[in-house]
CSV table of C-alpha atoms in Angstrom, one decimal:
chain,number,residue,atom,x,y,z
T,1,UNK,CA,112.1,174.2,128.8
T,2,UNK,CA,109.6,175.8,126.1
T,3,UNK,CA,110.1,174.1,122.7
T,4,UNK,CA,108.7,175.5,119.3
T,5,UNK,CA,107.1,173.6,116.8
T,6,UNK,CA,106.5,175.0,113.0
T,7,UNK,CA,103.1,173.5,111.8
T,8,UNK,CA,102.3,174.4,108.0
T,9,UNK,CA,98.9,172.0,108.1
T,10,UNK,CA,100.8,169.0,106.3
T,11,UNK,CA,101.2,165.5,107.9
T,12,UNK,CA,105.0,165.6,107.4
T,13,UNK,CA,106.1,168.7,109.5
T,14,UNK,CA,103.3,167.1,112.6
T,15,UNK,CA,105.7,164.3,112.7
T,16,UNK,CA,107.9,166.2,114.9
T,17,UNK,CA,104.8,166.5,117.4
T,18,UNK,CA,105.9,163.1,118.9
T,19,UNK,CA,109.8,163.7,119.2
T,20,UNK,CA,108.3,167.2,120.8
T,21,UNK,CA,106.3,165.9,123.2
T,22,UNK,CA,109.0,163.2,124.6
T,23,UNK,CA,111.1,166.2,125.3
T,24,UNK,CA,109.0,168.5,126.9
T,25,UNK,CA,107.9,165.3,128.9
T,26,UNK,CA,111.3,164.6,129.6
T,27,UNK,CA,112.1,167.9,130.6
T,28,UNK,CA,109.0,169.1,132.4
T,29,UNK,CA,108.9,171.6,129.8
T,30,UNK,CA,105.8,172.9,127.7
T,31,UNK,CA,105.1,172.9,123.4
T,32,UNK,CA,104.2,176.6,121.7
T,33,UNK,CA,102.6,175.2,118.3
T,34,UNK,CA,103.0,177.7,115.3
T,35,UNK,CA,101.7,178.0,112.1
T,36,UNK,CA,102.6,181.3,109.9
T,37,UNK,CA,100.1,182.5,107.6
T,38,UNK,CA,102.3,183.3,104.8
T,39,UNK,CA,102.1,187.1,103.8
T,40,UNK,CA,103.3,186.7,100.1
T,41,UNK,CA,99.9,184.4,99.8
T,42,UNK,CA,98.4,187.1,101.8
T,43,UNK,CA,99.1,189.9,98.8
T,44,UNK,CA,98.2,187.0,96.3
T,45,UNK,CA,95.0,187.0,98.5
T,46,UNK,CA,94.0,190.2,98.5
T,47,UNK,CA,94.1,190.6,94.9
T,48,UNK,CA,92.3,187.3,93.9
T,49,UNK,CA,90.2,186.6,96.7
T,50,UNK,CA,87.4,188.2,98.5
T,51,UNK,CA,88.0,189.4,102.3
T,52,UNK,CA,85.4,186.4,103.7
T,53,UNK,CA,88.1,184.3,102.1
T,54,UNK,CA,90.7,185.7,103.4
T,55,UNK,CA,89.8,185.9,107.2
T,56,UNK,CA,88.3,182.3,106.4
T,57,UNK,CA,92.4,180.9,105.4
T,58,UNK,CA,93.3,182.9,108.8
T,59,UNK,CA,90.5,181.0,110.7
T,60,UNK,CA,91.7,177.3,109.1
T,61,UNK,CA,95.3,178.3,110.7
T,62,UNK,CA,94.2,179.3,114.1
T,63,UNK,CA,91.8,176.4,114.3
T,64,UNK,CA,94.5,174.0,113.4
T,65,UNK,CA,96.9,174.6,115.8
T,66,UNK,CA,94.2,175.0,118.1
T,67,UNK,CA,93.4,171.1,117.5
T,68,UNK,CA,96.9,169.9,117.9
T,69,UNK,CA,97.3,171.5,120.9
T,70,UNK,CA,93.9,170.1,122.6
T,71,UNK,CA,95.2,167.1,121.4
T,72,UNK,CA,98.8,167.4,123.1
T,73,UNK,CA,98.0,166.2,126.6
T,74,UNK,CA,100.8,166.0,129.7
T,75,UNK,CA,102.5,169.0,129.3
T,76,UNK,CA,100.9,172.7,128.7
T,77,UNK,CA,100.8,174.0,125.4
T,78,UNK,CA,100.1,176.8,123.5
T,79,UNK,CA,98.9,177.3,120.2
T,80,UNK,CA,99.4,181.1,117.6
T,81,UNK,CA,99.1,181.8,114.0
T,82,UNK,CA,100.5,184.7,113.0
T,83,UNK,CA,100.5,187.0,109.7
T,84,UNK,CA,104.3,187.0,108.4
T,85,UNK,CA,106.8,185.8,106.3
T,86,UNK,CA,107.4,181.7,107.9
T,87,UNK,CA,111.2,181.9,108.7
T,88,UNK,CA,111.6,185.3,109.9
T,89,UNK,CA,108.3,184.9,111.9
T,90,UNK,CA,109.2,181.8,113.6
T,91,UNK,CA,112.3,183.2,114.9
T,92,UNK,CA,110.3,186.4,116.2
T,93,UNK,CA,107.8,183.9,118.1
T,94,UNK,CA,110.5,181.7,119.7
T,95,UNK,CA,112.2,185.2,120.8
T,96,UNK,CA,109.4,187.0,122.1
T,97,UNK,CA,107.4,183.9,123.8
T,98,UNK,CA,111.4,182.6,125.4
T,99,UNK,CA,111.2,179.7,123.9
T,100,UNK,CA,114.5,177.4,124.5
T,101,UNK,CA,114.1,174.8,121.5
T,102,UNK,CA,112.3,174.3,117.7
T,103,UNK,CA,111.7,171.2,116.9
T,104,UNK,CA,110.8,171.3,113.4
T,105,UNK,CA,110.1,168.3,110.7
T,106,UNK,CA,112.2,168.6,107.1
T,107,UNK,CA,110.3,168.6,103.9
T,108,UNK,CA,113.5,166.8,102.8
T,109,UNK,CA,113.3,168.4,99.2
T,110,UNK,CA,116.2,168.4,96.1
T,111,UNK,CA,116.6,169.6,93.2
T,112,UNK,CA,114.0,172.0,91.0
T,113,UNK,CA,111.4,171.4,94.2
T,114,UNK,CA,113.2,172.7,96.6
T,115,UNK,CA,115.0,175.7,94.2
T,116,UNK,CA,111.8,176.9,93.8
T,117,UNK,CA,110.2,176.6,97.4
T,118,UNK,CA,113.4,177.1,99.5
T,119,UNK,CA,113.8,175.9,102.4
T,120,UNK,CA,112.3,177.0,106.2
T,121,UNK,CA,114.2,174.8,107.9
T,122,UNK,CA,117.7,176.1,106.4
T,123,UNK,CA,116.3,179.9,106.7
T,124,UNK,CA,115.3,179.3,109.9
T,125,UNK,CA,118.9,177.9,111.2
T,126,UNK,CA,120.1,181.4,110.3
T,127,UNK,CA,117.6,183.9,112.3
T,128,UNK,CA,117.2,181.5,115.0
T,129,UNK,CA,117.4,182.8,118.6
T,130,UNK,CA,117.7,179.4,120.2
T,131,UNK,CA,119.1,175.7,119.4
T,132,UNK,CA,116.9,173.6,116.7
T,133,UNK,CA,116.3,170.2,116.1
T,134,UNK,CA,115.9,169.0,112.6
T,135,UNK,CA,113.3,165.7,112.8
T,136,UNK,CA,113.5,163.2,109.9
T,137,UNK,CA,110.2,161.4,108.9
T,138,UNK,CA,111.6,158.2,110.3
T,139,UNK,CA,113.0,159.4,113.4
T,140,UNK,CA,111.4,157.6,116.5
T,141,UNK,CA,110.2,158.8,119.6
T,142,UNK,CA,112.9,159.8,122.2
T,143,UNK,CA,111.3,159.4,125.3
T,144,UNK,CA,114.3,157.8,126.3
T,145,UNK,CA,116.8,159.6,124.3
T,146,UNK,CA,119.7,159.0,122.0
T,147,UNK,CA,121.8,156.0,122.2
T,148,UNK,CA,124.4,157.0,119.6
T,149,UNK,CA,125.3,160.5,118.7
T,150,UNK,CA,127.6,162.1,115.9
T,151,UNK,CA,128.9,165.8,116.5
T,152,UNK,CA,130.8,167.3,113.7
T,153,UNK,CA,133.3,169.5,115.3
T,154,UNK,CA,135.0,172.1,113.2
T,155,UNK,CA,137.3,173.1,115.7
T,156,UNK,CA,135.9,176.2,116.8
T,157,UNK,CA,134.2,177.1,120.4
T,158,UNK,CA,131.2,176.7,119.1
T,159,UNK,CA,130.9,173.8,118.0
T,160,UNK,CA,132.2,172.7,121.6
T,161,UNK,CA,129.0,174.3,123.1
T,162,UNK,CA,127.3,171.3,121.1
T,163,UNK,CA,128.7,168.7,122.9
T,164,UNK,CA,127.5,170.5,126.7
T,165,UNK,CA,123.8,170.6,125.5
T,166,UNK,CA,123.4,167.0,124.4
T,167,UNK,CA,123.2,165.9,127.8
T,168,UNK,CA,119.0,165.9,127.7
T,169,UNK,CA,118.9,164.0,124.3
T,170,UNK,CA,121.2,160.7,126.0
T,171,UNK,CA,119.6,157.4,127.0
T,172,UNK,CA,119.4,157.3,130.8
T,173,UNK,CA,119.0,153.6,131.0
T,174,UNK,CA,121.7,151.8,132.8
T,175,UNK,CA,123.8,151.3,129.8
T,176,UNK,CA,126.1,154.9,128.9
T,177,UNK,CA,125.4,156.2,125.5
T,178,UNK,CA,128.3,156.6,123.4
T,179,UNK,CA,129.0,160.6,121.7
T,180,UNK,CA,131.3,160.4,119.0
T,181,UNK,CA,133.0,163.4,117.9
T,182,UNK,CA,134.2,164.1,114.1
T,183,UNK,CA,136.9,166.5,113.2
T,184,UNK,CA,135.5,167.0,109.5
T,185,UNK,CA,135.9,170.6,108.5
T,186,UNK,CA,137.9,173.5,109.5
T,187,UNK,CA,141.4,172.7,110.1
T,188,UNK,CA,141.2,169.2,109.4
T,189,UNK,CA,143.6,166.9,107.9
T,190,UNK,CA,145.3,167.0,104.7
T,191,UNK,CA,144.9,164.1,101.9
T,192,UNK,CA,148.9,163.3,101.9
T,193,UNK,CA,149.5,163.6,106.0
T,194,UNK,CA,151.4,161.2,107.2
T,195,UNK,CA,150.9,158.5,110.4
T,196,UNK,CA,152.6,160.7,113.2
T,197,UNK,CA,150.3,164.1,112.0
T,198,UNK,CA,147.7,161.8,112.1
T,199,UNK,CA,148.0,160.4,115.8
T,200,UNK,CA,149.2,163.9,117.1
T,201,UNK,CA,145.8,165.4,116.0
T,202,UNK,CA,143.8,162.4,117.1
T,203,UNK,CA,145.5,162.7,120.5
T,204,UNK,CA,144.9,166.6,120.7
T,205,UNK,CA,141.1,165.7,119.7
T,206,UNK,CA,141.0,163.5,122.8
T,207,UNK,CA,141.9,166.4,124.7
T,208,UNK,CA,139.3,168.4,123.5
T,209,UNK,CA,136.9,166.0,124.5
T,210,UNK,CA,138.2,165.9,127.9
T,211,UNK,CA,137.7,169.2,128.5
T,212,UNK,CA,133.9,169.1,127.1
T,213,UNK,CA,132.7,165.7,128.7
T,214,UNK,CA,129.4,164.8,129.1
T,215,UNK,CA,128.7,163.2,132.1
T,216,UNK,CA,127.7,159.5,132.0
T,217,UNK,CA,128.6,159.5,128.2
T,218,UNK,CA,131.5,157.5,126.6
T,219,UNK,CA,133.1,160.0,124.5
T,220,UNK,CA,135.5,159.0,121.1
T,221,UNK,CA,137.1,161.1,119.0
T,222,UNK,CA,137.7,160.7,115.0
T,223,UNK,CA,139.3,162.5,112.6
T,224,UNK,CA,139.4,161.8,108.4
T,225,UNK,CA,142.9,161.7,106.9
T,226,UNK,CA,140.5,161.6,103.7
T,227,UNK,CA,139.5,165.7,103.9
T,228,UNK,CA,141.0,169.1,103.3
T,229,UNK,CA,139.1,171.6,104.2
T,230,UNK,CA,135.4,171.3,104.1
């Protein structure tokens, strides 16, 4: 298992270093550390700066993830800092280098903030090649996984494939970690249905799960009589 992390040189996108590095331990996979050099400040570059300059900002990058990856010790790791635009580039790296995971920390931005500088993590889910994992700034280490898991499940095949791949992320210790599964978009229920509707789709969710159990898991389905279509 190769896993990608997005670096930008802040202390908020290394905190997914940690939730990384449990994985590829767990795993016995390796890290690919990336930090894009932005082209659009490249062209702002060329015509305010001077090429020393330049080359310097270039430098920084590459010594940077250089650092974080002499600093990763347990697993092998690699470190690249490529010229490009930061969504579209990470999804290029992860596809060329086969990488099966990014683990990426969000900036957690609203309102005028994040209007005006977007969001990688959101581009990113679009291009992306392979499954990604969105760390919060609290989120702990998961050396020894997930206890409790929420899969919102929209009724399609898809979002079934979800449920087969959370199999690494579980707790392995002794006690089996609960996966709960919520029926909150797609065909889900109307505001006015009535008790029977209710249990009939319940009981057909159960199903579902059947079919896509995870071993050593205790699976429960939910559904919102609350929703129309989301």
């Amino acid at each position: 298992m190769k896993i990608l992390v997005p670096l930008d040189g802040s202390p908020l996108a290394e905190t997914a270093l940690p939730v990384a590095l449990g994985l590829a331990q767990r795993w016995r996979g390796g890290l690919t550390l990336v930090r894009v050099v932005d082209e659009k400040l490249e062209t702002l570059w060329e015509s305010l700066s001077p090429a020393p300059l330049r080359e310097s900002e270039r430098e920084v990058a590459a010594l940077y993830v250089d650092h974080h990856r002499r600093k990763l010790q347990g697993v092998p790791c690699e470190a690249y800092s490529p010229l490009g635009s930061p969504a579209e580039t990470l999804a290029e790296q992860a596809r060329e280098l086969g990488c099966q995971l990014i683990c990426l920390a969000s900036h957690g931005r609203s309102g005028m903030e994040r209007w005006l500088l977007g969001s990688v993590a959101e581009k990113l889910l679009q291009v992306s090649p392979c499954p990604m994992l969105v760390v919060k700034q609290s989120t702990p280490g998961i050396e020894d996984g997930f206890a409790h898991v929420l899969v919102d499940h929209d009724g399609e095949r898809s979002a079934s494939r979800v449920v087969h791949k959370l199999a690494p992320f579980l707790k392995n210790n002794g006690k089996p970690p609960r996966v709960h599964v919520l029926r909150a978009s797609g065909t889900a229920l109307s505001r006015d249905a009535d008790e029977e509707t209710v249990q009939f789709y319940l009981n057909s969710l159960e199903r579902e799960l059947h079919q896509h159990q995870v071993d050593g898991a205790e699976m429960k389905g939910n559904a919102s009589i609350h929703g129309g279509d989301m």
